[in-house]
Structures are given as structure tokens and as C-alpha cells.
Amino acid sequence: MPNIVSFQQGNAAMKQLLGGKGANLAEMTRAGLPVPPGFTITTEVCRRFYDGGGQLPAGLMEELNQSMRELEAAKQQRFGDPMQPLLVSVRSGSVTSMPGMMDTILNLGLNDETVKGLAVMTGNARFAYDCYRRLIQMFGNVVFDIESHHFELGLRRLKRKLRLEQDSEIPAEGWIELIASYKAVIAKEAGRPFPQSVSEQLELAVAAVFRSWNNHRAQFYRRLHHIPDEQGTAVNIQAMVFGNMGGDCGTGVLFTRNPSTGEDVLYGEYLMNAQGEDVVAGVRTPVPIAKLKAEMPDIYEQLFQTAKALELHYRDMQDIEFTVEQGKLYLLQTRSGKRTAQAAVKIAVEQVKEGLISHGEAILRIEPFHLDQLLHRAIDTDRPLDVLATGLPASPGAATGLAVFDADTAEAWAREGRKVILVRSETTPEDIHGVLAAEGVLTSRGGMTSHAAVVARGMGKPCVCGCDAVGIEGREFSVKLSDGRTVTISEGDQVSIDGASGRVIRGAVSLREPVLTAELSELLAWADEIRTLQVYTNADTPEDAAKARHFGAEGIGLCRTEHMFMQAARVPVVQSMILAETADERAKALQQLLPMQQEDFEGIFRAMDGLPVTIRLLDPPLHEFLPNLEQLVLQQERMSHNPAVEPEQRAKLDSLLRKVRTLHEMNPMLGTRGCRLGLVLPDIYEMQVEAIFRAAVQCKQAGMDVRPDIMIPLVGHANELKRMRELVVRTASEVLGKLNHAADCISYQIGTMIEVPRAAITAGQIAQHADFFSFGTNDLTQMTFGYSRDDAEGKFLTHYVETELLPNNPFQVLDQDGVGQLMEWAVERGKTVKPLLKTGICGEHGGDKPSIFFCHAIGLDYVSCSPYRVPVARIAAAQAQLTAPNVWK
Amino acid sequence: MPNIVSFQQGNAAMKQLLGGKGANLAEMTRAGLPVPPGFTITTEVCRRFYDGGGQLPAGLMEELNQSMRELEAAKQQRFGDPMQPLLVSVRSGSVTSMPGMMDTILNLGLNDETVKGLAVMTGNARFAYDCYRRLIQMFGNVVFDIESHHFELGLRRLKRKLRLEQDSEIPAEGWIELIASYKAVIAKEAGRPFPQSVSEQLELAVAAVFRSWNNHRAQFYRRLHHIPDEQGTAVNIQAMVFGNMGGDCGTGVLFTRNPSTGEDVLYGEYLMNAQGEDVVAGVRTPVPIAKLKAEMPDIYEQLFQTAKALELHYRDMQDIEFTVEQGKLYLLQTRSGKRTAQAAVKIAVEQVKEGLISHGEAILRIEPFHLDQLLHRAIDTDRPLDVLATGLPASPGAATGLAVFDADTAEAWAREGRKVILVRSETTPEDIHGVLAAEGVLTSRGGMTSHAAVVARGMGKPCVCGCDAVGIEGREFSVKLSDGRTVTISEGDQVSIDGASGRVIRGAVSLREPVLTAELSELLAWADEIRTLQVYTNADTPEDAAKARHFGAEGIGLCRTEHMFMQAARVPVVQSMILAETADERAKALQQLLPMQQEDFEGIFRAMDGLPVTIRLLDPPLHEFLPNLEQLVLQQERMSHNPAVEPEQRAKLDSLLRKVRTLHEMNPMLGTRGCRLGLVLPDIYEMQVEAIFRAAVQCKQAGMDVRPDIMIPLVGHANELKRMRELVVRTASEVLGKLNHAADCISYQIGTMIEVPRAAITAGQIAQHADFFSFGTNDLTQMTFGYSRDDAEGKFLTHYVETELLPNNPFQVLDQDGVGQLMEWAVERGKTVKPLLKTGICGEHGGDKPSIFFCHAIGLDYVSCSPYRVPVARIAAAQAQLTAPNVWK
């Protein structure tokens, strides 16, 4: 394998070896585009650089010099020649684009002698010394690690002295003076002079670029984007062209389409008489590309044609860097342009219509995760925001409203038509009605999978979690700003949150509504034609169900019945059911709950007419519906000191406390919940089944096509499902009998969550009693790892992810080696016993792209996710089919 | 397959079809022993009886009548013949012995006519009518379900009227009068007369015996002994012989050796002029068998010879029923005799010496579980015990001492030499020093796997758990007895517990010390020759280690270091380590703990000189070492109302409460514990490793062979073990360096617990960093099932086992389908990656026989169990090898 590849030799397919930039420069060169000559030192050399402890491999310099000789021949200049000096740029270029993360040195090859030659050669001494001072600064920065402010200080002093405002006004003599002071900075900070030998310059620069692969921000970026450390960077050495040699020079960046809206127009900006860096650094304000048409019509036309040609060549929107040197256009870089979700959708759909790409390619162009931007409200303002703090971006979307500090106030104010943001240290199931009433939720504790986060995502409400800068005291919170000021937000004050970025903002902000654009709808329709994986939704209310259906959900994969128990009006009935001392008392409370539940189900059946609705019977431990133990203990203690309290009040509290203690569990996650409840207290499940079938009959009589599926939670042993199946079948036929309907008038299925490791392991036994499996990957992850969601984050899990012990938070990205292995086993064993077994996933992973790919690969029939994630999942499912055809079907 | 098999046709090998009793009667008949003629209706017929909804299969009665004809021919009598009536017994006989659980009817064939014939035939009217009244009573009882007291009432009235004391004094006329009243009882209670047709009697009796397979006590017994419901019972019909025909008659039971001590003498008792039932019913007191030698020397001699022959024939100690009818010996039954553990060992060893059985057979004769009786103290008294209540038999052994109600008092009193029983509602890790100090533990809450139970078993202390009849209030407990009295035991009162039966006894009782008898030692030596599975022990103290070594442990498989943190003197240091605000403060506390831990390890290494010691680094969550959150909240509330409290006292409590809240977890079982602690706070593990290696060097210098193995708990991802391994290796080499020792002077291994499902699933990855795997099946069961040990029992798990949803409590008997499947995978994958990987089990299942069999089958290298279980495991491991040769080796 060669260590160095010239732009003539390379091509776009050599991206692994040459990096993205090098491969593209070679590709453009091969296409006959005007690219300054150059070559690439491969990523393989970078790996050897690190293997060798940060030394350039032996022999590399000889090859490098040989390549420089070829460059000299091409440019008719010589490196270090005092008359016709060749100048080069030395740039990083990784396989995966990491914009701005690594280092670049321009104008390499200048020294005290060659600068004079450049001045003569270009007839522009001012330009030549400007180049030289730029080199010294960049070199000091990149090679010797000297902070920029040392150099900026000198420049500021010079301008003060010359009484000038703009760098462009400084004459050659000014730059010469500055060069002397820059050299002094180098000597002082680096302990050695700026090297006058150009080949020493080159060697030091190449090593420095390799080193920059491991600088702090590059490492951070790689971790963030899951780029392997072993990939390494290439180094591109290219003859310099100058956009700053005079009025017929310039430099700019260009997108072949508008990266923000997707519109098919050239988009970009440029600066006359400047180097690329001036554009990036923001020292001067660049001019929109459209102006170039007037300023340099030939160049504009050439650029326009080149842009079209490049788009055609790469079959994607391009992000191009160009320089005009004395009226001649050079292309310095082209790559696929980054774009907003909106632009991505529009460009992909239009490129299909232009015949450029296929439906499948269009779908693969979309990063499903970015669609979130389109599907939620966003902040829509140019005003600077008064950001108070940043928490975890727990549920996307922006919201604005009055701060309230408890669920009851949230509900009361919302009923009066006021928009509110619920602010809590953390939420509990008792706050659900408050979350429902609020525009968004802000908590000071808890992670991405805390109760507030999970519930908010389920409801599609914006949520910022674990914002520990927010100190809540009673009915206000305060934030200490970095400047030392403390801002206090009291109940009723306007506050805004952005659940996509985690920002907490003082005051109201204007919001932009999400829309399913025509292009997105078209793209989704193509995705539906391609994908084999169905997309269901998790929805607990008719509103959510309708929303999900609008977004294309093909059924409800998870309808949680516990949230129906949490509505404020129902909590007392639910509590009296739990606190009942006798079966009779409990039966009475259940009879009160029955019509409420029936109404819930009717609403959902109506919204999902013709589609399956998978209803999970009650899952959480009963104590979640009761007051907090610690609070009760305190209350009891206080009552004992209060002579005004009536004995029966005391007795009532004592009895409540006793019951709460009885139900209290050391590890509620592993306690009496799910079907364990259904087995110990079957009457609750019987009531729920009765409500389902009464609702089904009502809707059927109203002419609807009702398709209820009943799902048993937390099964770990086949016998649990067997008995629960018996209970459902028996209760259903009793209810239908009472309503004078045949037992088979409503067709329904009975299935189970697979969320306990043992259920996955013994899936063959369990499948005998199941019509479907639904993987509850939240709980399955908890138990397979032995991580409590409530505790892990903020304690050890954050530490694990930060120190790269784990590649990801397994509650966000499905752990394929562990949890996924169990799923694969379960599907295989389940389908062996029952080939027509329906399988799906209803954990939060159902909306995550790699997890959807995995679900597709192991042959699941559907994924179920929150309503707003349905379009995301439709795209991801199609991508999965396009990239990894389903091996099971 | 025949429905009916005569005694001449059957043999001992046909036990599945004929039941134990039928097969043995046939075997004895074939051996020429004096067995009354008869035949057996097979267990297959019983299954068809139940499949047919409780109806005798069609055609059975014809076959039955045919068999009765053959019996008539053999006995020269006719069934229902008024002159020479044939009488038969109808008895159940299941495959697995279920003594007394099912029904029997004797004297069948008597009616108002045949009774006269019997009187003439035997010349004994009194005897004939006695038989008849017995038949009516048993028939009423078994066939018509009439309770005994209806009949007993009539008998008592008759005796009062005749002014007689003994049944044997009642003349024929008395019996005739009683028969009339018995018939009236039948007519009234059953609504139909006692059947005079003998073939109707037979048909009803056979059906009733089949029905008795499903009576309540038989079902209960089967569940208790894991006998499958499908096994069914056979019915044996046999010509009657009479032990009650006069002074030359009698009946008795006989063991061929003493079933209590194992001594090689005939053991048993008999009654002259009686039916077998009289022996069982305890109406008359039977006479020791030795007296028969004087009373009927010929019969005794014949019996002696028969006993020896039967023992030789069956190669095991026999339990024989016999009847002497007019001077002629008949054998009615023989079966392997039940025996105490002590007898079982003695008999097995002596039978080997007699050349009767092999070493292997001797080992297979021992039920390992019963050895527990020999290895713990037992109650040794003939006085009636004052049993107050019965709880769960949580840890075997008996103890007696003064009741104390908190751990500190237990420790203080024990230090003064007083023996104490620690009584708590439940124990927590803070009570450990109290458990250590006490003779035994009694709790009113918690199950077989509660903290108290686990700790007590680990220490070999007797424990009775979950005894909810015990109401603890402050420093006393009271029990409400069934007679309405309430007994109160105050601190300092004598109380005793029997951890094998769960009994709580008022006052002191005398105890018998356990001994490893010469016979048991010999048997264990044979087991050691046979077994391939090694037996390690779980031991946390030098005392336990020494005890286990005495019992034959070949190493320590689990040395828990947290118990070392729990000693009263250390708790403040441990707390200051946890509460440290800075790394420095924590380091100081750890430095204080270091010499203490070092001393612990030195003691254990000394006790295990030459054997491996597997030390598990700290496992439980830190909050277990801190005061209880609820208590602190209450304390804070009380302080806030107490003006006398100093501000700094208040601040100290506030700060403590804050820390406890920080460490508080919703689900501590799934929280920050095990290696998660080691990763987040590495200095604790570093201290422990330092202590281990300092101790190892000390012991090595004292000439010992030290073999420390270091075990990392709660690993779920290979990276966790990788990092912990690095920590151990680094710390060990640093410590050894500081002590001027080479890094390889102590040879040690580093391994991991496999107790998180993900660890088992990804065992191939984890094995790359492990020298050994130790299955922590307690936690593995918790997470695989999703059952919290602390919560499941007493809530849903008891319900699950009682309703047979689960075959067993999976914390007691390893769940092979789920947890076992994970273990099998882990061993397979681990050994694929590392063929020499050492594997073992250190959960409580390590002492359970079926679990040991399973561990042997999947190829583990060792099981580790509590010291007292070591002999049990040695026997079970040998049995596993004898019955299922290891397929892995």
C-alpha cells in the first residue's frame, strides 16, 4: 500500500485510505475540474504514527520529498526557492467528516527569504507578508500549541499604533513589524525559533496534523458521533492558491442547493481579496453568492456549471470550497452538504423527480432522528434567548407557559385556558394529570429515562430533565447564572423550555408548529412501499391514538391502562379499591372504575377503528397509587404532637400508613406488579377485561371494526400466562354472554410482554399460550443488566458512558449483545413452537434507528413507538429493508 | 397391558404399573414367602378412572370378577358364599410410598348372611360380628365419606350400656346390636343402605380407593414430596387373614434393623389377637417384637429368617407387616424402611461391610438433605415441649438462650458469657454483629431467603423466620395461643428455637451436639473417591473456614468481605469512609480499615493454608452501612420541635440525612453495588486488594501456602471486569513492590461472579478477562425472574408455590429451565473461549441436591456452600457422578 497518493492517482472509492477530503480532491481532479495539484498521506500512515508513539514512520520524509518534487514540476515552482517559491497547505482529512475538529496550516513554505520571492512573483509585497504572518501564527498555534491570544494581542497593538480598523488596511511594513513580534512570541512560548527550513516546516506540520486527530475536541466529537478511534486522519498537501492577491481574487463556500430549505438554488457566500480562513473566522462579513454574478459573471457561470456537474457526479447536494486567484477559479473541496431535516426531505424528493436518485436512495438520504425537528414545535425567533440553564433534552419540542409547581395547579390553570409549564424536582405517577395538563415539563432531578422523561415522551410533550442548576423551593425556582446573578422564577412567571436542546429560557418565546409537508408525506409513502416492518404506536388516550394515526401508525402496540387510573378524579376511587379491607369493598370500588375504563377504551377504539389495539393490563405496583411513605410517617409524627387532631383522623392515618407499609417494597421494580398482581388480585384484571369487552361491543354496535388485543405484563413463567389467558377468555365470554353476544363476536388475541429475562429464555414454553410477543425492552434492559432505571443514571451509568465502559446508554440504544441476544432467542424459540406468532417491540427503543434495524434483522413483525416517532420509524424501517433484507421472511 | 395382575404374575420391577405394595407382594409371592393370595388393579386403570371423570373403565368389573374366581379357587372359599365366605382387603398402593394418605377397606365380602358363615367357619361368632362391624364402619368412612365420630359415638354408647372398658370384652351380641346402629348411621348419612351385594361392595370399594388418590391430604403430601399427580394409585385385593381369631393369632410390624439407630437387630412391635388396624390406631399398646420370642418361638424364628431373607433379597433394610392366623405366619407387606439419617448412614456402611452393597450403592441410599439432622444441634428431650408458635425453618439446628431484642444487647450479653436468642421483626445488615453473638435468630417477618435466613445459614446459626404469630413490642414479644391465652416473653426470658422444624419453644431445652460419626466419615471418604465435582465453602470468618475444612471443604468459594465491615467496632469507621466529603477524608478512613481487613484475611488464610480462598470484593450498596432513612427523617422532625438541640447537632443530622438521601435508591438491588461501586469509587477496592496482598505476604513469610483468588461481583459487561482486573493487577504489584516482593511471588487468580443475566449471555466476552466464573445464583435468580428476594416471599411467591404455578421456590431449588439455561450457556461459551476456565457456584443452591446434580451435569468444577452443608454436598456430588456421569469431562 502506498504511503502517499497523488490527486491524479486517487478516486472517491479510496475514502478509507485517503479520507473524505483527499478522495474527493482526487475524484474532482480525475473529473477534470480545476483543483490545485497535491497529494494525500494516507490514514494508514496515521495509524503507524500512533503505533510508533507519535513518530512519523521511517522513510516517510523521503517519499514526501519525492512527492514535493512532483508538485514542484506541476506548478513550475520550487519549495523553499527564493525566486519562485512553492507554497502548500497541510490539511487533515478524516474518513468521516469532522468539520473544524482538526488542524490546518496554510502558506507553508514561506520564510524570511521566500517571502521576498512571493512578493516579487505576485508583485504584491503586502499580500506576501500577510501570508507569512498568517503562517507563523498558524504554525505557532498548531505545531507549538501556542494559544491564539498571544498573536492577537500583537495584531491589536499594531492596529492601535497605526490607528487602523481593518486588517486589510495594514501595509506591508505593518506586517513586517508584526512578523518580528510573532517570531518573538514563538521563541518565548515554544522555546525555539520559527523554523526557516521549509522541509522542517513540512515535517513538523504533518506530525502536528496527525497529532490533532487526538486533540480533546476531536476525541469528544468522535465519541459523540461514534467514530472509531482507529480510523485515523489523512493529511492533504496541496499547492496554495490565493484569494487574497488583489481585486481579481476571492474565496467562498457554496452549497449546490439551499441547505436550510432545500430550494434548488446556489447558496453560499464569498469574500473578495481574502483567504478562506477569513470567511470561517468571521473577521469580515461575507457576501451572498448571488452577488458574484454581477461582480464576476464568468466565474459565476463556471461555478454554476461546476456545481451542477458535481451534484450529478456525486448524486447529492454538495458543499464546495472555492478560490479565485487572479481571475482563475479553483475548487478546494467538495463534499455532501449538511442540511436541515426540512432541506433533506425536499432535496431527496426533488432529486427523485429529477431522475437523479431512486425512492430507496431518497429514503437512505434521511437521518430518521433529524425528522424529530420537523415533528415538534420549535422556537421560532431571531431574538437572543435568555437561557437560564441547560438540562437533559428529554423529550423534543419547545413549549412556553406559566411556571407551576404542582400537578393540581397545572390542571386547574389549564382548565382556565392558561398554558403552563410544570416544574418539579422529579415527577411521580401521581403527577400524571399535571403532565397531561401542561405544555411541557421541567425537572431538576432524573435522567433521560426518569419518570418525567418517559411519560412526557409517551405523551409527546416537551421535557427538560435533570436540570440541576434549577433550585426549586416551594412555589419558585432560582438559577445562579455564570455572572453571579441569581434569577428567580415564581409561580405564574413566563418560562420556556426546548426539549430538543435542553434549554430553559426566561420569558415567553414564539413557536413554530410542526407540519407533515407534502414532500415528507410523499417520502413516507415511498417508505411504506418498501418496508416490511409494521409501525404501531404507544398511545394511552384517544387524542394520542388519533395523532399517531395521522402520522401513519398501523395500530396501537402498547396502550397502558395505568395512566387511566391516574386521572385526578379517579385517584380516590383507585385508592379506595387498594385500601379495601374486604373483597366486597374492593368489588364496589372496581364497579365504580368499570364505566370509566370502558369509556377510555371506547374512545381509543373509535380513534383506531379498523386497526389493532394492544391493551396492556395493569402493570405498576399498587403502592404507586398511594401517598408517599415518608410523607405519611412525617404526617403521623406531626399529628402525634397536635392535640387538635380528632382520634378518628388519627386512626384513619394509622390505617393508611399500615396499608402503605404492607404494600411497600424494597425493590418495587422486582416486586408485586404486572401479572403478579393479576394472579394475586384477579378481580382488578377481570374488571379491566370486562371494560374492554363492554367497550368493544358498544363500538361494534356503532358499526366500527374493533380489534382489541390483550397483553399480559411481566410474565416470567408459562404458567402465569396460561392462567391469565384462562382469566381473560373466561371473563370475556361471561361479559359477552351477559350482553347477549356470542363469545366469538369480537375477535381478539391474547399475548404477553417479553420483558423478564426468563420469559425470553423460556419463550418456547410461553409461546404455547401466546398469540403474540411484545418485547418490553425498557424492563428487559433493566433486568438483563441489573440496572434500575430510577437509580442508574446520575449514579454509575453516566460514569460508565462517559468513561466509555459502555458504548451507549442501553436505555436509549438497544444493547444487541445482551438484551438483543435474548430477543433473538425468544423470537427463534417462539416461532419454532408457533410459526404464526406475531412479534413486536413496545419499549422506547421502538423509535430508535439502530434498534429498529435490529428488530428488522431478527424478524419482528412490528415496532411500536410514541406518536411523534411514527414517521421516524417508518423511514427507519424502510432503511432497514433497503440495507439489510429481512432474513426471516 | 393387563388391567389386573395376580401376585403370581407380577414382580418387583413392575412398580410403575403395580405400585410399590403390589409389586412387593408379587415379588414375595414369587420368592415363596407366605403371602395371602391376591391381585393388583394397575395404576393405568386409575388414570383411566380419572380420564373417564371418576368412572371405572368399561369391562373392568368382568375382569375383576374373573380374578375373584381365581382367588376363590386358591382359598377354597367363595365370595358371598354363606357357608365358606371369601373375605378380601382392598388397599391403595402408589408407586412412591405415601403412608396413610389413602384409603383401605378390610373384611370386604361380609353381609348379613356371610357373617353367619364366617362365625360357623371360624367357630367364633364374636370375631365374625366384630369383623362385620369394622367393615361397615370403614365402608361408611371410605365409600360414603361419613366421619368416624358417627360410628365412635355408637361404640361408646354400647360400652357405657354394657359397662365395659375394652372393645375386646364386648360379646357377639354387643357387636350385633352395634351393627344395627351402624347400618342406621349409613342409611341416614349416605341416604342409602349398606350394600348387601358383595360384588356391589367390591365395585364401590375399588372406586373409592381410586378416589382417595385425590383426597386433600394425599394431594398435599404429593406436593410436599414432588410426586406427580399423573402417577395414580394401584388397588390391591387380597384374601383376608385374621390376626384377631383368638389367642394363637396376632399382627405386627417389623423393621429388619433399628430404623432409629441403625443397629442390626429386629425392631418392631405386635399385638396378639388383633387386626393390623389396632396397631395403627393406637387403641391398644403394642408389645416390642422381642417378646414374641417367648410368646411364639417358632413364629419368631420364622419371622427372623424371613426378615434376613427379605433384606438379602431387596438388599436394603425392610419394613414388614405380618399377621399370624391360628399359628400360621402371613406376610402382608414389605418395603424399604424409612430411617433416621443416623440409621441410614450406619446401615449403609454396615451393609457395605457385610458385602451386601457397593460403596456407590451405600452413597445412593443416603438422602443428603437428611444429613442436616446430624450436622446441627438438635433438641434432646422426652419432656413435652411448650411450643408457642411455628415459623419458617430457615436455618437448621436448635438453640436455647435468653431473648434479646437488639443486636447491641445481644453482643453485650454474649460478651458476658450469656447465651442469647436474637428476636427481631426482621434483621438488616446492621444487625450482623448481633447474629454473630447470638445462639440463634427468630424473626416475625421475612421468608426463607430473607436477610436473617441467609446470614444465619451462612454462619450455621439456627434461625426461625417469618413467625408472624410472634408480636414484637419493644423489649418483649407475645404470642396468642390457640386456647386464647397470651404468652409474653420479655428480654432475658429463656426461649428456644428449632430451625429444622420452625418451632418456637418457651423456656430452655437440652440440646444434643452434632458429631461426624466414624460411619459418616467413612461414607464421606467413599464419596470423595467417586465424585468429580469439588466442594468449596462459603465462609467469611476464620472460625467458619476452620469448621468447613473440618467438614471436608476443599477451598473457600465465597468469602464475603462486607460482613467484615459490619462488626460493631468498625461501623463508625466505615460510616466515616462513606460520609467523607473529600477524597482525603475517605483515604484516611480507608487507611483505618486497612489493618482490620488485613487481619481478617490473615486469619482466613491461616485456616485455609494450602487451599484456594476466593475473596469477593465489596458488594452491597453503601447505604446499607448507614442509618435508616425513615428513622433519620423522624429524628429530624423531632429535633425541629426540641429547642434544647444544639445547632451543630442539627447540622450534623441534616448533613447525614442529605448523604443518606443521595445514596438512597428506589431499587437498591439493581443499583450502585458490586463492581459498579468499584468503578465509581476505586479506592475502596484498592484498599481491599492491598489488605489481601499484605495478608498474603505475612502468611507466606510465616511459611504458609497462600492461594488468594479475587472475585469481582455484579459484572454485566466485559469492560467492567477488564477495568477491575487492571485495578487488581496494578494494586497487587504496587503493594508487593512496596513490601519488596516480586509481583509473582503470590500466585493468584482473578475471576468474576456470574450473577447478572447479561454476564451469562455475554460470557464469551467476559471469559477473556476471567480466570474463573462463580455463579451467584441468588442474584441471578432474582434478575432472571425479576423477583426481589426481599419482597417476593410472603407477597406473590408464596401464592405462586401454593397454587402450583411454580413447582418450587426458585431461591431454594435452582430453576433449571431459566436460570439453569443461562448457566449452561455461560459455561459453554466461557469454556469455548477459555478451555481451562474454572467454574463454580456460590449461591445458596450450592448446598441443594438437585441443584448440585445440575451443576455436575453442566460441567462445573465446584460447588460452594455453607460449612454445615459441605458433607451434604460431598454426598450429593458423588450421587450425581453415580447417576449421571459428567458429560463434559
Coordinates of C-alpha atoms in Angstrom, one line a residue, chain A residues 21 88-94 98-108 134-143 204-206 208-213 215 217 233-238 240 275-277 280 321 332-333 335:
Chain A
K21 CA -11.3 15.3 1.5
V88 CA 1.4 24.5 0.2
S89 CA -1.5 23.9 2.5
V90 CA -1.3 21.0 5.0
R91 CA -4.8 19.8 6.0
S92 CA -6.3 17.0 7.9
G93 CA -8.9 14.8 6.2
S94 CA -10.7 12.0 8.1
M98 CA -15.4 16.0 11.5
P99 CA -15.7 19.7 10.5
G100 CA -13.3 22.1 12.3
M101 CA -12.2 19.4 14.8
M102 CA -8.6 19.1 13.5
D103 CA -5.9 21.4 12.3
T104 CA -4.8 23.0 9.1
I105 CA -1.8 25.1 8.1
L106 CA -1.8 27.3 5.1
N107 CA 1.1 29.1 3.2
L108 CA 3.6 26.6 4.3
R134 CA -0.6 34.1 8.9
L135 CA 1.8 31.1 8.5
I136 CA 3.7 32.0 11.6
Q137 CA 0.5 32.3 13.6
M138 CA -1.0 29.1 12.4
F139 CA 2.3 27.2 12.8
G140 CA 2.7 28.5 16.3
N141 CA -0.8 27.5 17.0
V142 CA -0.8 24.1 15.5
V143 CA 2.7 22.9 15.8
L204 CA 6.6 19.4 11.8
A205 CA 3.3 20.3 10.1
V206 CA 2.5 16.8 9.0
A208 CA 1.1 18.2 14.1
V209 CA -1.9 17.3 11.9
F210 CA -1.6 13.7 12.8
R211 CA -1.4 14.7 16.5
S212 CA -4.6 16.8 16.1
W213 CA -6.5 13.6 15.5
N215 CA -6.8 16.6 20.4
R217 CA -12.3 18.3 20.8
T233 CA -6.8 11.0 9.6
A234 CA -5.1 11.5 6.3
V235 CA -3.0 14.6 5.5
N236 CA -3.6 16.5 2.3
I237 CA -0.8 18.6 0.9
Q238 CA -1.8 20.9 -1.9
M240 CA -1.7 27.0 -2.3
Q275 CA -8.2 33.7 2.2
G276 CA -10.7 31.0 3.1
E277 CA -10.0 31.5 6.7
V280 CA -14.6 31.0 8.5
E321 CA -15.0 25.4 -1.2
L332 CA -10.5 23.3 -2.9
Q333 CA -13.1 20.8 -1.6
R335 CA -18.4 17.0 0.0

